[in-house]
Amino acid sequence: MIETNAIADIRATITENRRISSDISIITLECPEIAATAKPGNFVNIKVSDSTQPLLRRPFSIHNVRGSSIDIMVKSIGSGTAIFSNCVAGTSMMVLGPLGNSFNTSGQNFDTAILLSGGVGTAPMLFLERALALDQKTVINLVGGRTKEDLIAPGLTNLMFATDDGSAGFRGNVVELLERVLPTLETKGGLKVFACGPNPMLKALAGCCRQHHIPCELSLESVMGCGIGICYGCSVEINTPDGSTRTLLLCKEGPVIDAELFVL
């Protein structure tokens, strides 16, 4: 995982709000200072309203970088995300970032990258896929959801789907899909898994990758208030080399961690 150094807190303007499903939008923000230094896996903390409601900023993975703009994937699930989802072009808001560490895409010990995501866990994957392509890695996307309506994969390539109800692709969860296709993927050379999604999915994936001795990086989700390590709202327990555990703050030492650190 790679740390990010330059952080800006700027007023950014929405240039486009594109609805891709009934409750998910891709929102483009013009913020050249953040776009210039962002890396796949980084996130931003956004003050979605100038009022005190909601009071705290909301964290969002950087979905993509295009020139001086960043794209954010937003699912409307509460008051803050509902406000953000309904903002129109021309609206401005305070954006802090890029925050956190990033995926390590430059390693020489793998040829094929497996990007595994569930639901809106696909949010950082487009930016990640494009970085991996620049490093000349083969990229395969495994995307899971409860039903076909939950499959979100804008712009992603080499896709395999899994749905709990079998309405699209493999019937089962996305980690089970990985287990099914792993023998074929292992013929493609060294593998590395990059993942984002719900914690139960990441827990199952961490166990799977340990069993098969596949390097894996996980982007964890957490409630974040400040994004800079002051509020301690994003603390999680991780494994340590001596067999005990310790606490880390996802906004500072994450959100990307090695799957070996994930407490099963």
Short mmCIF file of C-alpha atoms in Angstrom, two decimals:
data_model
loop_
_atom_site.label_atom_id
_atom_site.label_comp_id
_atom_site.label_asym_id
_atom_site.label_seq_id
_atom_site.Cartn_x
_atom_site.Cartn_y
_atom_site.Cartn_z
CA MET A 1 0.00 0.00 0.00
CA ILE A 2 1.27 3.46 -0.95
CA GLU A 3 0.83 6.56 1.19
CA THR A 4 -0.49 9.85 -0.12
CA ASN A 5 1.24 13.07 0.92
CA ALA A 6 -0.28 16.18 -0.68
CA ILE A 7 -3.74 16.96 0.73
CA ALA A 8 -5.89 19.93 -0.32
CA ASP A 9 -9.09 21.32 1.17
CA ILE A 10 -10.74 23.20 -1.66
CA ARG A 11 -14.10 24.42 -2.88
CA ALA A 12 -14.90 22.29 -5.92
CA THR A 13 -17.68 22.70 -8.45
CA ILE A 14 -19.84 19.93 -9.84
CA THR A 15 -19.63 19.86 -13.64
CA GLU A 16 -21.82 16.80 -14.24
CA ASN A 17 -24.21 14.54 -12.34
CA ARG A 18 -24.95 11.37 -14.30
CA ARG A 19 -27.53 8.92 -12.96
CA ILE A 20 -26.58 5.30 -13.75
CA SER A 21 -29.35 3.56 -11.78
CA SER A 22 -32.33 4.44 -9.63
CA ASP A 23 -30.14 5.25 -6.62
CA ILE A 24 -26.57 5.60 -7.95
CA SER A 25 -24.95 8.59 -9.64
CA ILE A 26 -21.52 9.43 -11.01
CA ILE A 27 -20.72 13.01 -9.94
CA THR A 28 -17.85 14.92 -11.56
CA LEU A 29 -16.05 17.60 -9.55
CA GLU A 30 -13.57 20.10 -10.94
CA CYS A 31 -10.69 20.03 -8.45
CA PRO A 32 -7.28 20.12 -10.17
CA GLU A 33 -5.23 20.09 -6.94
CA ILE A 34 -6.75 16.74 -5.91
CA ALA A 35 -6.82 15.23 -9.40
CA ALA A 36 -3.10 15.94 -9.84
CA THR A 37 -1.99 13.76 -6.91
CA ALA A 38 -4.77 11.17 -6.51
CA LYS A 39 -3.95 7.46 -6.67
CA PRO A 40 -6.28 4.43 -6.96
CA GLY A 41 -7.68 3.61 -3.53
CA ASN A 42 -7.56 7.20 -2.25
CA PHE A 43 -10.74 8.84 -1.04
CA VAL A 44 -12.09 12.34 -0.46
CA ASN A 45 -14.15 13.76 2.40
CA ILE A 46 -16.92 15.99 1.10
CA LYS A 47 -19.04 18.61 2.89
CA VAL A 48 -22.19 17.98 0.87
CA SER A 49 -24.00 21.08 2.18
CA ASP A 50 -22.95 24.51 3.44
CA SER A 51 -25.50 24.18 6.25
CA THR A 52 -25.00 22.25 9.49
CA GLN A 53 -27.26 19.46 8.24
CA PRO A 54 -25.50 17.16 7.85
CA LEU A 55 -22.72 18.40 10.10
CA LEU A 56 -20.00 15.90 9.20
CA ARG A 57 -18.37 15.34 5.84
CA ARG A 58 -18.94 12.12 3.93
CA PRO A 59 -16.11 9.89 2.62
CA PHE A 60 -16.17 8.71 -1.02
CA SER A 61 -13.69 6.63 -3.00
CA ILE A 62 -12.25 8.35 -6.04
CA HIS A 63 -13.95 6.54 -8.91
CA ASN A 64 -11.81 8.02 -11.67
CA VAL A 65 -9.58 10.95 -12.57
CA ARG A 66 -10.07 12.76 -15.86
CA GLY A 67 -7.71 15.67 -16.41
CA SER A 68 -8.42 18.23 -13.69
CA SER A 69 -11.63 16.49 -12.57
CA ILE A 70 -12.46 13.57 -10.33
CA ASP A 71 -15.50 11.29 -10.57
CA ILE A 72 -17.31 10.08 -7.46
CA MET A 73 -19.76 7.16 -7.38
CA VAL A 74 -22.59 7.97 -4.98
CA LYS A 75 -25.33 5.67 -3.73
CA SER A 76 -28.23 7.45 -2.03
CA ILE A 77 -28.62 5.63 1.29
CA GLY A 78 -29.06 8.43 3.83
CA SER A 79 -29.60 12.16 4.23
CA GLY A 80 -26.05 13.17 3.28
CA THR A 81 -25.75 10.98 0.21
CA ALA A 82 -29.30 11.98 -0.84
CA ILE A 83 -28.29 15.64 -0.79
CA PHE A 84 -25.14 14.92 -2.77
CA SER A 85 -26.96 12.70 -5.30
CA ASN A 86 -29.43 15.50 -6.06
CA CYS A 87 -26.87 18.27 -6.56
CA VAL A 88 -26.84 19.79 -10.03
CA ALA A 89 -24.01 21.08 -12.21
CA GLY A 90 -22.74 24.40 -10.87
CA THR A 91 -23.12 23.45 -7.21
CA SER A 92 -19.95 23.94 -5.19
CA MET A 93 -18.82 22.24 -1.98
CA MET A 94 -15.75 21.74 0.16
CA VAL A 95 -13.66 18.69 -0.77
CA LEU A 96 -10.73 17.39 1.28
CA GLY A 97 -8.28 15.01 -0.36
CA PRO A 98 -6.78 12.89 -1.64
CA LEU A 99 -6.90 11.01 1.66
CA GLY A 100 -5.66 7.64 2.86
CA ASN A 101 -3.25 5.26 1.19
CA SER A 102 -3.62 3.56 -2.18
CA PHE A 103 -3.46 0.19 -3.90
CA ASN A 104 0.04 -0.98 -4.88
CA THR A 105 -0.19 -1.64 -8.61
CA SER A 106 3.49 -1.60 -9.49
CA GLY A 107 4.68 -4.90 -8.04
CA GLN A 108 6.56 -7.23 -10.35
CA ASN A 109 5.34 -10.44 -8.66
CA PHE A 110 2.03 -10.69 -10.54
CA ASP A 111 0.89 -10.68 -14.15
CA THR A 112 -2.89 -10.76 -13.69
CA ALA A 113 -4.88 -8.51 -11.38
CA ILE A 114 -8.24 -9.77 -10.11
CA LEU A 115 -10.47 -6.85 -9.13
CA LEU A 116 -13.18 -8.26 -6.88
CA SER A 117 -16.04 -6.07 -5.70
CA GLY A 118 -19.52 -6.25 -4.25
CA GLY A 119 -22.25 -3.64 -4.71
CA VAL A 120 -20.84 -0.11 -4.63
CA GLY A 121 -17.47 -1.68 -3.87
CA THR A 122 -16.84 -1.12 -7.57
CA ALA A 123 -16.42 2.60 -6.78
CA PRO A 124 -12.58 2.62 -6.85
CA MET A 125 -12.19 -0.04 -9.53
CA LEU A 126 -12.26 2.02 -12.74
CA PHE A 127 -9.39 4.24 -11.54
CA LEU A 128 -7.54 1.11 -10.38
CA GLU A 129 -8.08 -0.78 -13.65
CA ARG A 130 -6.69 2.10 -15.68
CA ALA A 131 -3.58 2.31 -13.48
CA LEU A 132 -3.00 -1.44 -13.80
CA ALA A 133 -3.34 -1.21 -17.57
CA LEU A 134 -0.57 1.41 -17.61
CA ASP A 135 1.59 -1.11 -15.74
CA GLN A 136 0.73 -3.65 -18.47
CA LYS A 137 -1.14 -5.98 -16.13
CA THR A 138 -3.99 -8.18 -17.31
CA VAL A 139 -7.15 -7.15 -15.46
CA ILE A 140 -10.18 -9.32 -14.71
CA ASN A 141 -13.18 -7.89 -12.85
CA LEU A 142 -15.34 -10.11 -10.63
CA VAL A 143 -18.45 -8.21 -9.56
CA GLY A 144 -21.12 -9.48 -7.18
CA GLY A 145 -24.57 -8.44 -6.02
CA ARG A 146 -27.73 -9.87 -4.52
CA THR A 147 -29.57 -9.58 -7.86
CA LYS A 148 -28.73 -8.34 -11.35
CA GLU A 149 -30.06 -4.90 -10.34
CA ASP A 150 -27.24 -4.68 -7.77
CA LEU A 151 -24.46 -5.21 -10.32
CA ILE A 152 -22.62 -1.93 -10.85
CA ALA A 153 -19.77 -1.92 -13.35
CA PRO A 154 -19.61 1.32 -15.39
CA GLY A 155 -16.58 1.35 -17.68
CA LEU A 156 -15.06 -1.88 -16.35
CA THR A 157 -13.78 -4.56 -18.74
CA ASN A 158 -13.21 -8.35 -18.68
CA LEU A 159 -16.23 -8.82 -16.43
CA MET A 160 -17.54 -11.87 -14.61
CA PHE A 161 -20.72 -11.51 -12.56
CA ALA A 162 -22.10 -13.33 -9.52
CA THR A 163 -25.58 -12.92 -8.05
CA ASP A 164 -27.04 -14.52 -4.95
CA ASP A 165 -30.27 -15.36 -6.78
CA GLY A 166 -28.68 -16.41 -10.07
CA SER A 167 -30.40 -13.64 -12.05
CA ALA A 168 -27.11 -12.82 -13.79
CA GLY A 169 -23.87 -14.74 -14.16
CA PHE A 170 -22.73 -17.25 -11.55
CA ARG A 171 -25.31 -18.25 -8.93
CA GLY A 172 -23.67 -17.55 -5.58
CA ASN A 173 -21.47 -14.88 -4.07
CA VAL A 174 -18.47 -13.32 -5.73
CA VAL A 175 -15.92 -15.11 -3.51
CA GLU A 176 -17.46 -18.43 -4.53
CA LEU A 177 -17.09 -17.28 -8.13
CA LEU A 178 -13.41 -16.64 -7.53
CA GLU A 179 -13.03 -20.16 -6.11
CA ARG A 180 -14.74 -21.55 -9.22
CA VAL A 181 -12.53 -19.75 -11.77
CA LEU A 182 -9.27 -19.80 -9.82
CA PRO A 183 -7.84 -22.95 -11.48
CA THR A 184 -8.18 -21.28 -14.88
CA LEU A 185 -6.83 -17.93 -13.69
CA GLU A 186 -3.78 -19.57 -12.14
CA THR A 187 -2.67 -20.65 -15.62
CA LYS A 188 -2.27 -16.97 -16.55
CA GLY A 189 0.81 -16.47 -14.34
CA GLY A 190 1.16 -14.70 -11.01
CA LEU A 191 -2.09 -13.40 -9.51
CA LYS A 192 -2.93 -10.56 -7.16
CA VAL A 193 -6.40 -9.68 -5.84
CA PHE A 194 -7.63 -6.15 -5.18
CA ALA A 195 -11.01 -5.89 -3.45
CA CYS A 196 -13.62 -3.50 -2.08
CA GLY A 197 -17.06 -4.22 -0.69
CA PRO A 198 -18.96 -5.22 2.44
CA ASN A 199 -16.90 -6.50 5.37
CA PRO A 200 -18.42 -10.04 5.33
CA MET A 201 -17.33 -10.37 1.70
CA LEU A 202 -13.84 -9.11 2.50
CA LYS A 203 -13.56 -11.49 5.44
CA ALA A 204 -14.43 -14.47 3.25
CA LEU A 205 -12.05 -13.25 0.55
CA ALA A 206 -9.17 -12.80 3.00
CA GLY A 207 -9.61 -16.40 4.15
CA CYS A 208 -9.75 -17.65 0.56
CA CYS A 209 -6.60 -15.78 -0.49
CA ARG A 210 -4.68 -16.99 2.56
CA GLN A 211 -5.70 -20.57 1.80
CA HIS A 212 -4.49 -20.29 -1.80
CA HIS A 213 -1.43 -18.11 -0.96
CA ILE A 214 -2.56 -15.30 -3.25
CA PRO A 215 -1.49 -11.73 -2.38
CA CYS A 216 -4.53 -9.57 -1.75
CA GLU A 217 -5.24 -5.96 -0.84
CA LEU A 218 -8.56 -4.91 0.70
CA SER A 219 -10.17 -1.48 0.71
CA LEU A 220 -12.24 -1.32 3.89
CA GLU A 221 -15.35 0.75 4.47
CA SER A 222 -15.97 2.69 7.67
CA VAL A 223 -17.79 5.70 9.06
CA MET A 224 -15.42 8.67 8.90
CA GLY A 225 -15.98 12.09 10.38
CA CYS A 226 -12.77 14.04 9.89
CA GLY A 227 -10.75 11.93 7.44
CA ILE A 228 -7.44 13.01 9.01
CA GLY A 229 -7.15 10.95 12.20
CA ILE A 230 -8.67 13.32 14.77
CA CYS A 231 -12.12 11.87 15.51
CA TYR A 232 -11.06 8.19 15.82
CA GLY A 233 -14.35 7.13 14.26
CA CYS A 234 -12.72 4.77 11.75
CA SER A 235 -10.63 2.58 14.07
CA VAL A 236 -10.39 -1.12 13.21
CA GLU A 237 -8.51 -4.06 14.71
CA ILE A 238 -5.81 -5.72 12.59
CA ASN A 239 -3.40 -8.60 13.10
CA THR A 240 0.23 -8.03 14.07
CA PRO A 241 3.26 -10.20 13.24
CA ASP A 242 3.49 -11.45 16.85
CA GLY A 243 -0.02 -12.92 16.71
CA SER A 244 -1.79 -10.20 18.66
CA THR A 245 -3.90 -7.33 17.33
CA ARG A 246 -3.66 -3.57 17.26
CA THR A 247 -5.88 -0.67 16.27
CA LEU A 248 -5.36 1.40 13.16
CA LEU A 249 -7.25 4.39 11.78
CA LEU A 250 -8.49 3.66 8.28
CA CYS A 251 -8.31 7.29 7.23
CA LYS A 252 -4.58 7.41 8.05
CA GLU A 253 -3.21 3.86 7.60
CA GLY A 254 -5.97 2.69 5.27
CA PRO A 255 -8.43 2.34 3.73
CA VAL A 256 -6.27 -0.22 1.88
CA ILE A 257 -4.73 -3.00 3.98
CA ASP A 258 -3.01 -6.30 3.24
CA ALA A 259 -5.50 -9.17 3.54
CA GLU A 260 -3.05 -10.89 5.93
CA LEU A 261 -3.83 -8.13 8.46
CA PHE A 262 -7.60 -8.67 8.33
CA VAL A 263 -8.93 -10.25 11.53
CA LEU A 264 -10.97 -13.31 10.57
#
